[in-house]
Coordinates of C-alpha atoms in Angstrom, one line a residue:
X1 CA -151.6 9.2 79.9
X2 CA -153.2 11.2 77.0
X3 CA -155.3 9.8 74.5
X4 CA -152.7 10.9 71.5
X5 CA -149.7 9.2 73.6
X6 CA -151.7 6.1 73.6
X7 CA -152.4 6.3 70.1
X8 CA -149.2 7.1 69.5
X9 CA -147.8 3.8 71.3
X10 CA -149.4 1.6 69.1
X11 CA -147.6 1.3 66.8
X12 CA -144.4 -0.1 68.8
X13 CA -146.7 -2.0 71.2
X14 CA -147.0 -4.3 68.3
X15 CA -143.2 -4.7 68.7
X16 CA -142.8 -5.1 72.3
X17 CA -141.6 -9.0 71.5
X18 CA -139.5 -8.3 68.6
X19 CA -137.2 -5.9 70.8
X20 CA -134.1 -7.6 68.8
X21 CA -133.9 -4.3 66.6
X22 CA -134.3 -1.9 68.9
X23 CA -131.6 0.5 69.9
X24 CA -132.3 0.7 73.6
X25 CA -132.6 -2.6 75.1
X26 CA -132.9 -2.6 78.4
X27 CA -131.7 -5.1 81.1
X28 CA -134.0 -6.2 83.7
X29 CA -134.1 -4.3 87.0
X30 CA -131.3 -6.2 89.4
X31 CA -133.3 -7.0 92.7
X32 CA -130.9 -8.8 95.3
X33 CA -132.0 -9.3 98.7
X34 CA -128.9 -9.4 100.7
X35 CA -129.5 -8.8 104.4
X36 CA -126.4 -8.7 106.2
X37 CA -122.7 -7.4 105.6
X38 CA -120.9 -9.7 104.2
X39 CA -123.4 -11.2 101.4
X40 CA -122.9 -12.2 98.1
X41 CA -125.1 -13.0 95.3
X42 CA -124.4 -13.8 91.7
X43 CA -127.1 -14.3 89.1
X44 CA -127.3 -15.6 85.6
X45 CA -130.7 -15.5 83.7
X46 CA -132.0 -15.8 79.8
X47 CA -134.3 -13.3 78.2
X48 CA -136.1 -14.5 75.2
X49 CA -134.4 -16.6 73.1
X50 CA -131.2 -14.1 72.2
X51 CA -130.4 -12.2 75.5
X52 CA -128.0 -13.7 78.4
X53 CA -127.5 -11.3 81.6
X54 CA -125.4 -12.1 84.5
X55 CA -125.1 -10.2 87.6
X56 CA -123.7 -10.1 91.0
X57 CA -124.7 -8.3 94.2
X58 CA -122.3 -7.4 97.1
X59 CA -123.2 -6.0 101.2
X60 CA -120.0 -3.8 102.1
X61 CA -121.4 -3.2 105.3
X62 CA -124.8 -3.3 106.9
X63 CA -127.7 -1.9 104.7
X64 CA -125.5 -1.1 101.7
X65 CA -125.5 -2.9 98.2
X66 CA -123.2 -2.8 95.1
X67 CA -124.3 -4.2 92.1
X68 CA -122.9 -5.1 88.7
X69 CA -124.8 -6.6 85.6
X70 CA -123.7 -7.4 82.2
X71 CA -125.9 -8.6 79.7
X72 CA -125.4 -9.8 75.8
X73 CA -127.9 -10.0 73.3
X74 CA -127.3 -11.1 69.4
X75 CA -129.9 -12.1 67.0
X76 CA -129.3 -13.5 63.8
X77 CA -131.9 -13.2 60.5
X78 CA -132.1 -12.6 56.9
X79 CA -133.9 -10.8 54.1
X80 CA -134.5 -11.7 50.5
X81 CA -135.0 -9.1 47.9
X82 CA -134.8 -9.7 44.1
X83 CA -133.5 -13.5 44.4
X84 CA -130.5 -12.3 46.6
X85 CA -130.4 -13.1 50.0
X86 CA -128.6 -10.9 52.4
X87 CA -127.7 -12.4 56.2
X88 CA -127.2 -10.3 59.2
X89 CA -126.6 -10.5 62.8
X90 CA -127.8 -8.0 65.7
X91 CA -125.1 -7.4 68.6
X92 CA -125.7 -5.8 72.1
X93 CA -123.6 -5.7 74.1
X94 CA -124.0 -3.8 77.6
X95 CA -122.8 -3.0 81.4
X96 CA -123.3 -1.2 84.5
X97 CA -122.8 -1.4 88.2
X98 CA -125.1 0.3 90.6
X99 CA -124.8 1.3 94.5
X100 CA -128.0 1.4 97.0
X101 CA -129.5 0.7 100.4
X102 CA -131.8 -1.9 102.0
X103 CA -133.8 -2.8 105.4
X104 CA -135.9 -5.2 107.0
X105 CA -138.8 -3.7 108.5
X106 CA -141.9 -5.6 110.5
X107 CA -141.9 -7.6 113.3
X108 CA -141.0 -10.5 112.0
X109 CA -138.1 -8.8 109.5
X110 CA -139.7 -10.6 106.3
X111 CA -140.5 -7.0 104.4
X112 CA -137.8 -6.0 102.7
X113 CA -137.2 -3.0 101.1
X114 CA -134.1 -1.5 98.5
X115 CA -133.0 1.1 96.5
X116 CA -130.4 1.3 94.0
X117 CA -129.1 4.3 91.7
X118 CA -126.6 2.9 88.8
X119 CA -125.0 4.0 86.1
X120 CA -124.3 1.7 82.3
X121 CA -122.7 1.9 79.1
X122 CA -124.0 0.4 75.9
X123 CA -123.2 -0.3 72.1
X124 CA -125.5 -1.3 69.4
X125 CA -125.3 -2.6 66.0
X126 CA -128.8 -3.4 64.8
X127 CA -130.6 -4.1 61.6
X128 CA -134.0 -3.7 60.3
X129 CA -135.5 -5.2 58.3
X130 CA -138.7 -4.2 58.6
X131 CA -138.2 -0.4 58.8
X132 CA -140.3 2.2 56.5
X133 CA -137.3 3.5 54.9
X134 CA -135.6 0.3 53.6
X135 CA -132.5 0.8 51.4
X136 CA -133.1 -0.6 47.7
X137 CA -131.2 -3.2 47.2
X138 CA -128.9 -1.8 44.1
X139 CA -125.2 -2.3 43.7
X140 CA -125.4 -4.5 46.6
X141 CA -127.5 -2.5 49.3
X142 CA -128.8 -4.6 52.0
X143 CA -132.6 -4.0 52.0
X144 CA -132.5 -3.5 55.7
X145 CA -132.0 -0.2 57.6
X146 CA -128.9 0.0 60.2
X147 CA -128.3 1.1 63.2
X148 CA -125.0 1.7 65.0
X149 CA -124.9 3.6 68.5
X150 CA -123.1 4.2 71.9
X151 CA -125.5 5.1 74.5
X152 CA -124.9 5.6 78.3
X153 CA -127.9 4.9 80.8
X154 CA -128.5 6.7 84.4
X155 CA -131.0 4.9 86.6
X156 CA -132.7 5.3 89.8
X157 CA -134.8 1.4 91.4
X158 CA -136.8 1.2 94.5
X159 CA -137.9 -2.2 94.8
X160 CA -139.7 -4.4 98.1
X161 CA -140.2 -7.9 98.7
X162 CA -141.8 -10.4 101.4
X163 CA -138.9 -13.0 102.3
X164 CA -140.9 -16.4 103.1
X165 CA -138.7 -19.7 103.7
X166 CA -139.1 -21.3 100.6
X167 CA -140.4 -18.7 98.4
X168 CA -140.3 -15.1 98.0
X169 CA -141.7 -12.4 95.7
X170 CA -141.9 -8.8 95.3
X171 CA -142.3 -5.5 92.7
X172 CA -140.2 -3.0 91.5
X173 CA -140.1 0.2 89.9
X174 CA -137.1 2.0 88.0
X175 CA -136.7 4.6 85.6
X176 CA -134.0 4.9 83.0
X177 CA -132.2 7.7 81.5
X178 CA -130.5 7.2 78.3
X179 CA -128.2 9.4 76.7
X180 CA -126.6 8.5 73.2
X181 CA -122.7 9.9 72.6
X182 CA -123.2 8.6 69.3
X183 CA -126.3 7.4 66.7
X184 CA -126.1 6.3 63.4
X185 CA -128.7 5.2 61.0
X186 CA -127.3 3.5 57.9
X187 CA -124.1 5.2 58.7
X188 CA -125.3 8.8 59.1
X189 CA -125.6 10.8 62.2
X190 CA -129.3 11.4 63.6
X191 CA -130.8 13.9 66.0
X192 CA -130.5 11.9 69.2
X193 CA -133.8 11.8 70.8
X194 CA -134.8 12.3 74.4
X195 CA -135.5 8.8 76.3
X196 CA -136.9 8.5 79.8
X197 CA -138.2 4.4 80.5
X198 CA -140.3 3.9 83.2
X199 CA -139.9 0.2 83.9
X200 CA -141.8 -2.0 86.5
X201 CA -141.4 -5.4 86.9
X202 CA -143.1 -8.5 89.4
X203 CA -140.6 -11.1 90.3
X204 CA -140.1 -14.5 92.5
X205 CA -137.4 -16.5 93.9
X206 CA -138.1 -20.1 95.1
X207 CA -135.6 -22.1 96.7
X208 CA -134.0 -21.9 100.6
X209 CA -130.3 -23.5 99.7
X210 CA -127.2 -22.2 98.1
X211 CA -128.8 -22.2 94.8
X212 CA -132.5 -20.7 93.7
X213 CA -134.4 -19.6 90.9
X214 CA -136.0 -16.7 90.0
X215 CA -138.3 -15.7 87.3
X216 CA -139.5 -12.0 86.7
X217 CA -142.1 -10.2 84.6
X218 CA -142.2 -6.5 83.3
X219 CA -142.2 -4.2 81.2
X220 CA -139.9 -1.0 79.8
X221 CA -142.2 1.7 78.4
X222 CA -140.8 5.2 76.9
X223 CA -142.5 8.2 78.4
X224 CA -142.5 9.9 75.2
X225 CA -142.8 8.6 71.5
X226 CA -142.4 10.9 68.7
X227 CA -144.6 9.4 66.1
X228 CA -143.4 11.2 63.0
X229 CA -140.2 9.8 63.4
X230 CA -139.2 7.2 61.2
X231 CA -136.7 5.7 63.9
X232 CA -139.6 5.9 66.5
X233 CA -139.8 2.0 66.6
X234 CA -136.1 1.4 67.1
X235 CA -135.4 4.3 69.9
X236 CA -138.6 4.5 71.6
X237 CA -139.7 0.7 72.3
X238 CA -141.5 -0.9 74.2
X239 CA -140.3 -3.7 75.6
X240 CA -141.1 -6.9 77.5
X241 CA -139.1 -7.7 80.3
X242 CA -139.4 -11.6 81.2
X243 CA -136.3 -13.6 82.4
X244 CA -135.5 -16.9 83.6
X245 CA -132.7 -18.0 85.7
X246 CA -130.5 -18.7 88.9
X247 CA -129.4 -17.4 91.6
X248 CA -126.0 -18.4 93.2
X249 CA -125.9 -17.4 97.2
X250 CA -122.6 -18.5 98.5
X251 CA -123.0 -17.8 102.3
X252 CA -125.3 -20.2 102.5
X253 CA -123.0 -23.0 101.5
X254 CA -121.5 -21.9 105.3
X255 CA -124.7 -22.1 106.9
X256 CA -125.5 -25.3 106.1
X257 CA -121.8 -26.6 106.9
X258 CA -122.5 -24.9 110.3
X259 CA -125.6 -27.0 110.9

C-alpha cells in the first residue's frame, strides 16, 4: 500500500464505526461449515446497534453449498440548525445468495476449507449530516446531505476453519464488487465510482448441540479512495465488521434423538 493511499484513508478510518451513512454497507462474509449432503444451517446475528442479518446455508450434495443472507440496517438521528430541528432515518436494506464448495482435509478431518462466489442486490437511502457540502437550511432544506442508490454486489470468499468439539474458529477472506444502477446525492445523479472491498474477517463458533453461537471480527476496506471527492466518506468506507449471534443446525436435533 502506498504512502498517499494511506494518507488518503484517513480520513474515513475515522468513520469506520459510524458506517450508518455510508452507501455501501457490507454484510459480513457467510462462513457455514456444513460437512455432509443433506445439511442445513440458518443463522441470525446483530451488527452494531442498527444492523440485523439472517442467513441460511444448504449441502445439495456432497461438497457443495448454497447460501442466502439478508440483512437490514436503519438508523435514526437528528440535526438542529437555526432553532429547527429536522429528524431523519437511514434505511438499508439488502440480499444475496451465493453457491460454493467445501472439504475436510487432514487425518483427523478437523481442517475445513470453503469457497463461495455470490451475487446481491442493494438499496440505500442515507443521510448525512456531517458531510462537507451540507444544504442550508432555507425554505425548509434539511441541513443534511442525502443519498439514495441501487447498487448490485459480485463477490468471490475463500474461507478455512479447525472444527474442535466444543469450539471452533477460523479466517476468511472475500472481495466485493459493487456496481451502482443508480446514485443519487440530494436527488441528483453522480459519477458512480469504482468500488473493489477487500474484506477479511476472524470468526468462532462455540457450542456442540442444535444451537451455537458465533461471534466474528473484520474489516471491509476499499482498494481505492478518491480523496478529492466530496462523497469519498459515504462510497468508499471503511468499515468494521463485528457481529453477534446464533446459529440454528437442525440435523443435529436427529443426532441426538438417535443417541
Amino acid at each position: 500500500m502506498s504512502l498517499r493511499y494511506s494518507f488518503a484513508l484517513l480520513p474515513v478510518v475515522g468513520a469506520a464505526l459510524l458506517t450508518s451513512c455510508a452507501v455501501y454497507v457490507p454484510t459480513v462474509p457467510s462462513t457455514p461449515l456444513v460437512t455432509k449432503a443433506g445439511d442445513v444451517e440458518v443463522t441470525a446475528a446483530v451488527r452494531g446497534l442498527s444492523s440485523l442479518e439472517v442467513g441460511g446455508a444448504w449441502s445439495p450434495a456432497a461438497h457443495v453449498v448454497v447460501t442466502g443472507e439478508t440483512a437490514l440496517m436503519v438508523s435514526n438521528g437528528s440535526e438542529t440548525s437555526n432553532g429547527n430541528t429536522w429528524e431523519y432515518t437511514s434505511v438499508h436494506k439488502q440480499a444475496g445468495v451465493g453457491v460454493g464448495t467445501y472439504r475436510l482435509v487432514g487425518a483427523e478431518q478437523k481442517v475445513y476449507l470453503g469457497a463461495i462466489g455470490g451475487f446481491g442486490l442493494a438499496k440505500a437511502n442515507v443521510y448525512d449530516p456531517h458531510a462537507d457540502d451540507l444544504i442550508i437550511p432555507i425554505f425548509g432544506k434539511r441541513p443534511t446531505t442525502y443519498f439514495e442508490a441501487n447498487y448490485q454486489r459480485y463477490y468471490g470468499q475463500l474461507y478455512a476453519a479447525h472444527l474442535g468439539e466444543v469450539v471452533s474458529y477460523g479466517a476468511s477472506a472475500r472481495g466485493t464488487f459493487v456496481h451502482y444502477s443508480q446514485l443519487q446525492r440530494n436527488y441528483e445523479a453522480i459519477a458512480s465510482p469504482t468500488s473493489f472491498f477487500i474484506e477479511p474477517t476472524l470468526f468462532l463458533r462455540a457450542g456442540r448441540g442444535p444451537l451455537q453461537f458465533q461471534g466474528t471480527l473484520g474489516f471491509s476496506i476499499p482498494t481505492h479512495v478518491d480523496a478529492g471527492s466530496e462523497s469519498q466518506r459515504n462510497l468508499s468506507p471503511v468499515s468494521m465488521l463485528i457481529s453477534a449471534g446464533v446459529v440454528l443446525r437442525p440435523q443435529l436435533f436427529r443426532h441426538r434423538a438417535d443417541d
